[in-house]
Amino acid sequence: MIGYEDVERVLVSEAEIDEICTRLGKQISEDYKDKKLLLVSVLKGGVVFLADLMRKITCDCEIDFMSVSSYSGTKTTGVVKFKKDMDVDPEGRDILIVEDILDSGITLSYLKKVILDRNAASVKVCAFLDKPSNRVADIEAEYTGKQIPDEFVIGYGLDYNEKYRNLPFVGVLAEKVYVGK
Ligand code: IMP
Ligand code: MG
């Protein structure tokens, strides 16, 4: 069973997650009411947020997925590779990339450029969490759920070694889980 004892403290509760999705869903519905919105979720972390957010969006929208590999273990190389590309052709579409967290920004700035190069009408970013203090790439999300301090978080799609994605809230990972590993 998943250990709540591995959670140092809760950062975003289930109630706050619902408030955030309602707020962002309302704003996105208004901003895209006359557009051809395509929500593109980045696997795997963005999926839980996508599932909640899309049910708060009232304008027409489609969904798609892509998956990218992490950049050779380091955060500085900037090398991002596709593991799974989108199914839908982004040309002429208004794309909103739905991500779990904007951290260094390397992944999202790469994805944004790739989709823009394919002649999308627009590409914006909706990140559930934002760690601005860790930013390396020049990118900001047009829609942000919550800014958080530079701590390693788990739950609500976010993992540590593929674990904890199914926690219904976002919590700070207890140090004892990773210190000395
Ligand atoms: P970046 O913005 O390119 O550094 O990478 C963002 C990705 O790193 C996210 O999509 C997450 O998958 C992962 N990530 C960054 N910070 C955390 C964290 O605190 N917990 C879990 N995953 C994280
Ligand atoms: Mg991710």
PDB file of C-alpha atoms and ligand atoms in Angstrom:
ATOM      1  CA  MET A   1       0.000   0.000   0.000  1.00  0.00           C
ATOM      2  CA  ILE A   2       1.117   3.535  -0.707  1.00  0.00           C
ATOM      3  CA  GLY A   3       2.728   5.061   2.373  1.00  0.00           C
ATOM      4  CA  TYR A   4       1.362   8.384   3.559  1.00  0.00           C
ATOM      5  CA  GLU A   5       4.317   8.267   5.960  1.00  0.00           C
ATOM      6  CA  ASP A   6       6.486   9.076   2.901  1.00  0.00           C
ATOM      7  CA  VAL A   7       4.761  12.471   2.668  1.00  0.00           C
ATOM      8  CA  GLU A   8       6.454  15.248   4.641  1.00  0.00           C
ATOM      9  CA  ARG A   9       3.465  17.571   4.348  1.00  0.00           C
ATOM     10  CA  VAL A  10       0.533  18.254   2.052  1.00  0.00           C
ATOM     11  CA  LEU A  11       1.100  21.178  -0.345  1.00  0.00           C
ATOM     12  CA  VAL A  12      -2.109  21.091  -2.394  1.00  0.00           C
ATOM     13  CA  SER A  13      -5.142  19.406  -0.823  1.00  0.00           C
ATOM     14  CA  GLU A  14      -7.936  17.701  -2.757  1.00  0.00           C
ATOM     15  CA  ALA A  15     -10.218  20.664  -2.062  1.00  0.00           C
ATOM     16  CA  GLU A  16      -7.639  23.138  -3.386  1.00  0.00           C
ATOM     17  CA  ILE A  17      -7.055  20.953  -6.488  1.00  0.00           C
ATOM     18  CA  ASP A  18     -10.764  21.190  -7.228  1.00  0.00           C
ATOM     19  CA  GLU A  19     -10.723  24.984  -6.797  1.00  0.00           C
ATOM     20  CA  ILE A  20      -7.704  25.309  -9.099  1.00  0.00           C
ATOM     21  CA  CYS A  21      -9.262  23.151 -11.845  1.00  0.00           C
ATOM     22  CA  THR A  22     -12.534  25.080 -11.619  1.00  0.00           C
ATOM     23  CA  ARG A  23     -10.733  28.434 -11.880  1.00  0.00           C
ATOM     24  CA  LEU A  24      -8.500  27.390 -14.789  1.00  0.00           C
ATOM     25  CA  GLY A  25     -11.334  25.578 -16.593  1.00  0.00           C
ATOM     26  CA  LYS A  26     -13.482  28.701 -16.464  1.00  0.00           C
ATOM     27  CA  GLN A  27     -10.697  30.937 -17.734  1.00  0.00           C
ATOM     28  CA  ILE A  28      -9.737  28.540 -20.550  1.00  0.00           C
ATOM     29  CA  SER A  29     -13.375  28.099 -21.598  1.00  0.00           C
ATOM     30  CA  GLU A  30     -13.722  31.866 -21.908  1.00  0.00           C
ATOM     31  CA  ASP A  31     -10.401  32.373 -23.732  1.00  0.00           C
ATOM     32  CA  TYR A  32     -10.978  29.561 -26.246  1.00  0.00           C
ATOM     33  CA  LYS A  33     -14.717  29.816 -26.799  1.00  0.00           C
ATOM     34  CA  ASP A  34     -14.364  30.648 -30.512  1.00  0.00           C
ATOM     35  CA  LYS A  35     -11.232  28.552 -31.151  1.00  0.00           C
ATOM     36  CA  LYS A  36     -10.401  24.984 -32.120  1.00  0.00           C
ATOM     37  CA  LEU A  37      -8.902  23.953 -28.790  1.00  0.00           C
ATOM     38  CA  LEU A  38      -6.662  20.904 -28.655  1.00  0.00           C
ATOM     39  CA  LEU A  39      -5.473  19.918 -25.184  1.00  0.00           C
ATOM     40  CA  VAL A  40      -2.170  18.052 -25.371  1.00  0.00           C
ATOM     41  CA  SER A  41      -1.135  16.233 -22.232  1.00  0.00           C
ATOM     42  CA  VAL A  42       2.449  15.209 -21.543  1.00  0.00           C
ATOM     43  CA  LEU A  43       2.628  11.614 -20.342  1.00  0.00           C
ATOM     44  CA  LYS A  44       2.657  10.412 -17.732  1.00  0.00           C
ATOM     45  CA  GLY A  45       2.501  13.132 -15.094  1.00  0.00           C
ATOM     46  CA  GLY A  46       0.041  15.437 -16.863  1.00  0.00           C
ATOM     47  CA  VAL A  47      -2.712  12.852 -17.210  1.00  0.00           C
ATOM     48  CA  VAL A  48      -4.391  13.233 -13.822  1.00  0.00           C
ATOM     49  CA  PHE A  49      -4.574  17.006 -14.179  1.00  0.00           C
ATOM     50  CA  LEU A  50      -5.878  16.699 -17.757  1.00  0.00           C
ATOM     51  CA  ALA A  51      -8.671  14.388 -16.609  1.00  0.00           C
ATOM     52  CA  ASP A  52      -9.852  16.913 -14.002  1.00  0.00           C
ATOM     53  CA  LEU A  53      -9.256  20.055 -16.057  1.00  0.00           C
ATOM     54  CA  MET A  54     -11.061  18.891 -19.212  1.00  0.00           C
ATOM     55  CA  ARG A  55     -14.228  18.242 -17.221  1.00  0.00           C
ATOM     56  CA  LYS A  56     -14.223  21.897 -16.131  1.00  0.00           C
ATOM     57  CA  ILE A  57     -13.905  23.144 -19.715  1.00  0.00           C
ATOM     58  CA  THR A  58     -17.188  24.020 -21.372  1.00  0.00           C
ATOM     59  CA  CYS A  59     -16.071  24.964 -24.911  1.00  0.00           C
ATOM     60  CA  ASP A  60     -15.460  22.367 -27.639  1.00  0.00           C
ATOM     61  CA  CYS A  61     -12.123  20.645 -27.234  1.00  0.00           C
ATOM     62  CA  GLU A  62     -10.210  17.573 -28.302  1.00  0.00           C
ATOM     63  CA  ILE A  63      -7.427  15.803 -26.439  1.00  0.00           C
ATOM     64  CA  ASP A  64      -4.150  14.251 -27.493  1.00  0.00           C
ATOM     65  CA  PHE A  65      -1.035  12.896 -25.806  1.00  0.00           C
ATOM     66  CA  MET A  66       2.678  12.900 -26.211  1.00  0.00           C
ATOM     67  CA  SER A  67       5.548  11.449 -24.290  1.00  0.00           C
ATOM     68  CA  VAL A  68       9.144  12.612 -24.088  1.00  0.00           C
ATOM     69  CA  SER A  69      12.251  11.075 -22.590  1.00  0.00           C
ATOM     70  CA  SER A  70      14.153  12.840 -19.879  1.00  0.00           C
ATOM     71  CA  TYR A  71      17.351  14.418 -20.999  1.00  0.00           C
ATOM     72  CA  SER A  72      20.043  11.805 -20.351  1.00  0.00           C
ATOM     73  CA  GLY A  73      19.691  12.122 -16.602  1.00  0.00           C
ATOM     74  CA  THR A  74      20.990  15.677 -16.382  1.00  0.00           C
ATOM     75  CA  LYS A  75      18.981  18.867 -16.374  1.00  0.00           C
ATOM     76  CA  THR A  76      21.541  20.868 -18.315  1.00  0.00           C
ATOM     77  CA  THR A  77      21.945  19.134 -21.692  1.00  0.00           C
ATOM     78  CA  GLY A  78      18.588  20.352 -23.003  1.00  0.00           C
ATOM     79  CA  VAL A  79      18.284  17.189 -25.082  1.00  0.00           C
ATOM     80  CA  VAL A  80      14.650  16.115 -25.161  1.00  0.00           C
ATOM     81  CA  LYS A  81      13.510  13.204 -27.329  1.00  0.00           C
ATOM     82  CA  PHE A  82      10.039  12.086 -28.362  1.00  0.00           C
ATOM     83  CA  LYS A  83       8.896   8.692 -27.130  1.00  0.00           C
ATOM     84  CA  LYS A  84       5.376   9.202 -28.430  1.00  0.00           C
ATOM     85  CA  ASP A  85       4.317  11.941 -30.813  1.00  0.00           C
ATOM     86  CA  MET A  86       0.841  13.494 -31.045  1.00  0.00           C
ATOM     87  CA  ASP A  87      -1.755  11.688 -33.184  1.00  0.00           C
ATOM     88  CA  VAL A  88      -3.482  14.873 -34.357  1.00  0.00           C
ATOM     89  CA  ASP A  89      -1.787  17.183 -36.879  1.00  0.00           C
ATOM     90  CA  PRO A  90      -1.287  20.484 -34.993  1.00  0.00           C
ATOM     91  CA  GLU A  91      -1.331  22.621 -38.159  1.00  0.00           C
ATOM     92  CA  GLY A  92      -3.833  25.436 -37.766  1.00  0.00           C
ATOM     93  CA  ARG A  93      -4.876  24.273 -34.295  1.00  0.00           C
ATOM     94  CA  ASP A  94      -4.937  26.214 -31.039  1.00  0.00           C
ATOM     95  CA  ILE A  95      -2.875  24.006 -28.744  1.00  0.00           C
ATOM     96  CA  LEU A  96      -2.819  24.082 -24.973  1.00  0.00           C
ATOM     97  CA  ILE A  97      -0.097  21.870 -23.503  1.00  0.00           C
ATOM     98  CA  VAL A  98      -1.262  20.443 -20.166  1.00  0.00           C
ATOM     99  CA  GLU A  99       1.592  19.603 -17.789  1.00  0.00           C
ATOM    100  CA  ASP A 100       1.930  18.535 -14.193  1.00  0.00           C
ATOM    101  CA  ILE A 101       4.782  20.901 -13.315  1.00  0.00           C
ATOM    102  CA  LEU A 102       6.934  23.590 -14.888  1.00  0.00           C
ATOM    103  CA  ASP A 103      10.367  23.189 -13.349  1.00  0.00           C
ATOM    104  CA  SER A 104      13.541  24.016 -15.347  1.00  0.00           C
ATOM    105  CA  GLY A 105      11.245  24.581 -18.342  1.00  0.00           C
ATOM    106  CA  ILE A 106      13.551  22.679 -20.707  1.00  0.00           C
ATOM    107  CA  THR A 107      10.924  20.077 -21.648  1.00  0.00           C
ATOM    108  CA  LEU A 108       8.131  22.567 -22.234  1.00  0.00           C
ATOM    109  CA  SER A 109      10.173  25.083 -24.206  1.00  0.00           C
ATOM    110  CA  TYR A 110      11.290  22.242 -26.497  1.00  0.00           C
ATOM    111  CA  LEU A 111       7.735  20.939 -26.968  1.00  0.00           C
ATOM    112  CA  LYS A 112       6.376  24.424 -27.587  1.00  0.00           C
ATOM    113  CA  LYS A 113       8.949  25.040 -30.307  1.00  0.00           C
ATOM    114  CA  VAL A 114       8.357  21.664 -31.986  1.00  0.00           C
ATOM    115  CA  ILE A 115       4.598  22.252 -32.169  1.00  0.00           C
ATOM    116  CA  LEU A 116       4.959  25.869 -33.355  1.00  0.00           C
ATOM    117  CA  ASP A 117       7.335  24.684 -36.097  1.00  0.00           C
ATOM    118  CA  ARG A 118       4.505  22.471 -37.334  1.00  0.00           C
ATOM    119  CA  ASN A 119       2.417  25.584 -37.979  1.00  0.00           C
ATOM    120  CA  ALA A 120       0.014  25.447 -35.069  1.00  0.00           C
ATOM    121  CA  ALA A 121      -2.171  28.572 -34.895  1.00  0.00           C
ATOM    122  CA  SER A 122      -1.122  29.056 -31.254  1.00  0.00           C
ATOM    123  CA  VAL A 123       0.677  27.120 -28.527  1.00  0.00           C
ATOM    124  CA  LYS A 124       0.144  27.937 -24.856  1.00  0.00           C
ATOM    125  CA  VAL A 125       0.975  26.143 -21.635  1.00  0.00           C
ATOM    126  CA  CYS A 126      -1.194  25.183 -18.680  1.00  0.00           C
ATOM    127  CA  ALA A 127       0.914  23.864 -15.784  1.00  0.00           C
ATOM    128  CA  PHE A 128      -0.705  22.631 -12.595  1.00  0.00           C
ATOM    129  CA  LEU A 129       2.369  23.541 -10.549  1.00  0.00           C
ATOM    130  CA  ASP A 130       5.165  26.042 -11.117  1.00  0.00           C
ATOM    131  CA  LYS A 131       8.601  26.060  -9.454  1.00  0.00           C
ATOM    132  CA  PRO A 132       9.850  29.445 -10.743  1.00  0.00           C
ATOM    133  CA  SER A 133      13.056  29.366  -8.697  1.00  0.00           C
ATOM    134  CA  ASN A 134      14.331  26.415 -10.753  1.00  0.00           C
ATOM    135  CA  ARG A 135      13.832  27.919 -14.208  1.00  0.00           C
ATOM    136  CA  VAL A 136      16.601  27.505 -16.791  1.00  0.00           C
ATOM    137  CA  ALA A 137      14.713  27.946 -20.073  1.00  0.00           C
ATOM    138  CA  ASP A 138      12.975  31.189 -21.002  1.00  0.00           C
ATOM    139  CA  ILE A 139       9.358  30.058 -20.654  1.00  0.00           C
ATOM    140  CA  GLU A 140       6.320  30.903 -18.547  1.00  0.00           C
ATOM    141  CA  ALA A 141       2.955  29.181 -18.426  1.00  0.00           C
ATOM    142  CA  GLU A 142      -0.049  31.211 -19.598  1.00  0.00           C
ATOM    143  CA  TYR A 143      -2.141  29.280 -17.050  1.00  0.00           C
ATOM    144  CA  THR A 144      -0.724  28.200 -13.682  1.00  0.00           C
ATOM    145  CA  GLY A 145      -2.456  26.285 -10.901  1.00  0.00           C
ATOM    146  CA  LYS A 146      -0.114  27.094  -8.045  1.00  0.00           C
ATOM    147  CA  GLN A 147       3.424  28.313  -7.499  1.00  0.00           C
ATOM    148  CA  ILE A 148       5.417  26.167  -5.112  1.00  0.00           C
ATOM    149  CA  PRO A 149       8.846  26.389  -3.480  1.00  0.00           C
ATOM    150  CA  ASP A 150      11.791  24.351  -4.757  1.00  0.00           C
ATOM    151  CA  GLU A 151      10.939  21.060  -3.072  1.00  0.00           C
ATOM    152  CA  PHE A 152      10.439  17.611  -4.601  1.00  0.00           C
ATOM    153  CA  VAL A 153       6.722  16.912  -4.750  1.00  0.00           C
ATOM    154  CA  ILE A 154       4.697  13.768  -5.388  1.00  0.00           C
ATOM    155  CA  GLY A 155       1.078  12.827  -5.994  1.00  0.00           C
ATOM    156  CA  TYR A 156      -1.679  13.940  -8.383  1.00  0.00           C
ATOM    157  CA  GLY A 157       0.282  12.444 -11.303  1.00  0.00           C
ATOM    158  CA  LEU A 158       3.756  13.356 -10.038  1.00  0.00           C
ATOM    159  CA  ASP A 159       6.086  10.495  -9.219  1.00  0.00           C
ATOM    160  CA  TYR A 160       9.295   9.549  -7.507  1.00  0.00           C
ATOM    161  CA  ASN A 161      10.700   6.513  -9.350  1.00  0.00           C
ATOM    162  CA  GLU A 162       7.218   5.880 -10.821  1.00  0.00           C
ATOM    163  CA  LYS A 163       5.610   5.706  -7.365  1.00  0.00           C
ATOM    164  CA  TYR A 164       3.002   7.931  -5.671  1.00  0.00           C
ATOM    165  CA  ARG A 165       1.265   9.134  -8.870  1.00  0.00           C
ATOM    166  CA  ASN A 166      -2.059   7.916  -7.452  1.00  0.00           C
ATOM    167  CA  LEU A 167      -1.999  10.065  -4.303  1.00  0.00           C
ATOM    168  CA  PRO A 168      -5.096  12.309  -4.517  1.00  0.00           C
ATOM    169  CA  PHE A 169      -3.181  15.376  -3.252  1.00  0.00           C
ATOM    170  CA  VAL A 170       0.249  16.943  -3.843  1.00  0.00           C
ATOM    171  CA  GLY A 171       2.742  16.455  -1.037  1.00  0.00           C
ATOM    172  CA  VAL A 172       6.416  17.057  -0.317  1.00  0.00           C
ATOM    173  CA  LEU A 173       8.385  13.807  -0.462  1.00  0.00           C
ATOM    174  CA  ALA A 174       9.922  12.956   2.909  1.00  0.00           C
ATOM    175  CA  GLU A 175      13.719  13.172   2.846  1.00  0.00           C
ATOM    176  CA  LYS A 176      14.120   9.727   4.379  1.00  0.00           C
ATOM    177  CA  VAL A 177      12.753   8.223   1.131  1.00  0.00           C
ATOM    178  CA  TYR A 178      15.581   9.506  -1.064  1.00  0.00           C
ATOM    179  CA  VAL A 179      18.476  10.577   1.183  1.00  0.00           C
ATOM    180  CA  GLY A 180      21.277   8.037   0.885  1.00  0.00           C
ATOM    181  CA  LYS A 181      19.649   6.339  -2.144  1.00  0.00           C
TER     182      LYS A 181
HETATM  183  P1  IMP B   1      11.536  20.502 -16.700  1.00  0.00           P
HETATM  184  O1  IMP B   1      10.610  21.672 -16.538  1.00  0.00           O
HETATM  185  O2  IMP B   1      12.000  20.274 -18.105  1.00  0.00           O
HETATM  186  O3  IMP B   1      12.664  20.562 -15.714  1.00  0.00           O
HETATM  187  O4  IMP B   1      10.838  19.151 -16.360  1.00  0.00           O
HETATM  188  C1  IMP B   1       9.612  19.051 -15.861  1.00  0.00           C
HETATM  189  C2  IMP B   1       9.340  17.600 -15.581  1.00  0.00           C
HETATM  190  O5  IMP B   1      10.177  17.114 -14.532  1.00  0.00           O
HETATM  191  C3  IMP B   1       7.926  17.475 -15.088  1.00  0.00           C
HETATM  192  O6  IMP B   1       7.058  17.240 -16.148  1.00  0.00           O
HETATM  193  C4  IMP B   1       8.007  16.330 -14.112  1.00  0.00           C
HETATM  194  O7  IMP B   1       7.791  15.122 -14.811  1.00  0.00           O
HETATM  195  C5  IMP B   1       9.433  16.373 -13.594  1.00  0.00           C
HETATM  196  N1  IMP B   1       9.502  17.049 -12.271  1.00  0.00           N
HETATM  197  C6  IMP B   1       9.993  18.265 -12.004  1.00  0.00           C
HETATM  198  N2  IMP B   1       9.883  18.572 -10.698  1.00  0.00           N
HETATM  199  C7  IMP B   1       9.294  17.497 -10.120  1.00  0.00           C
HETATM  200  C8  IMP B   1       8.898  17.203  -8.756  1.00  0.00           C
HETATM  201  O8  IMP B   1       9.034  17.979  -7.788  1.00  0.00           O
HETATM  202  N3  IMP B   1       8.305  15.985  -8.568  1.00  0.00           N
HETATM  203  C9  IMP B   1       8.115  15.088  -9.566  1.00  0.00           C
HETATM  204  N4  IMP B   1       8.465  15.327 -10.843  1.00  0.00           N
HETATM  205  C10 IMP B   1       9.057  16.522 -11.116  1.00  0.00           C
HETATM  206 MG    MG B   2       6.069  15.565 -16.744  1.00  0.00          MG
END
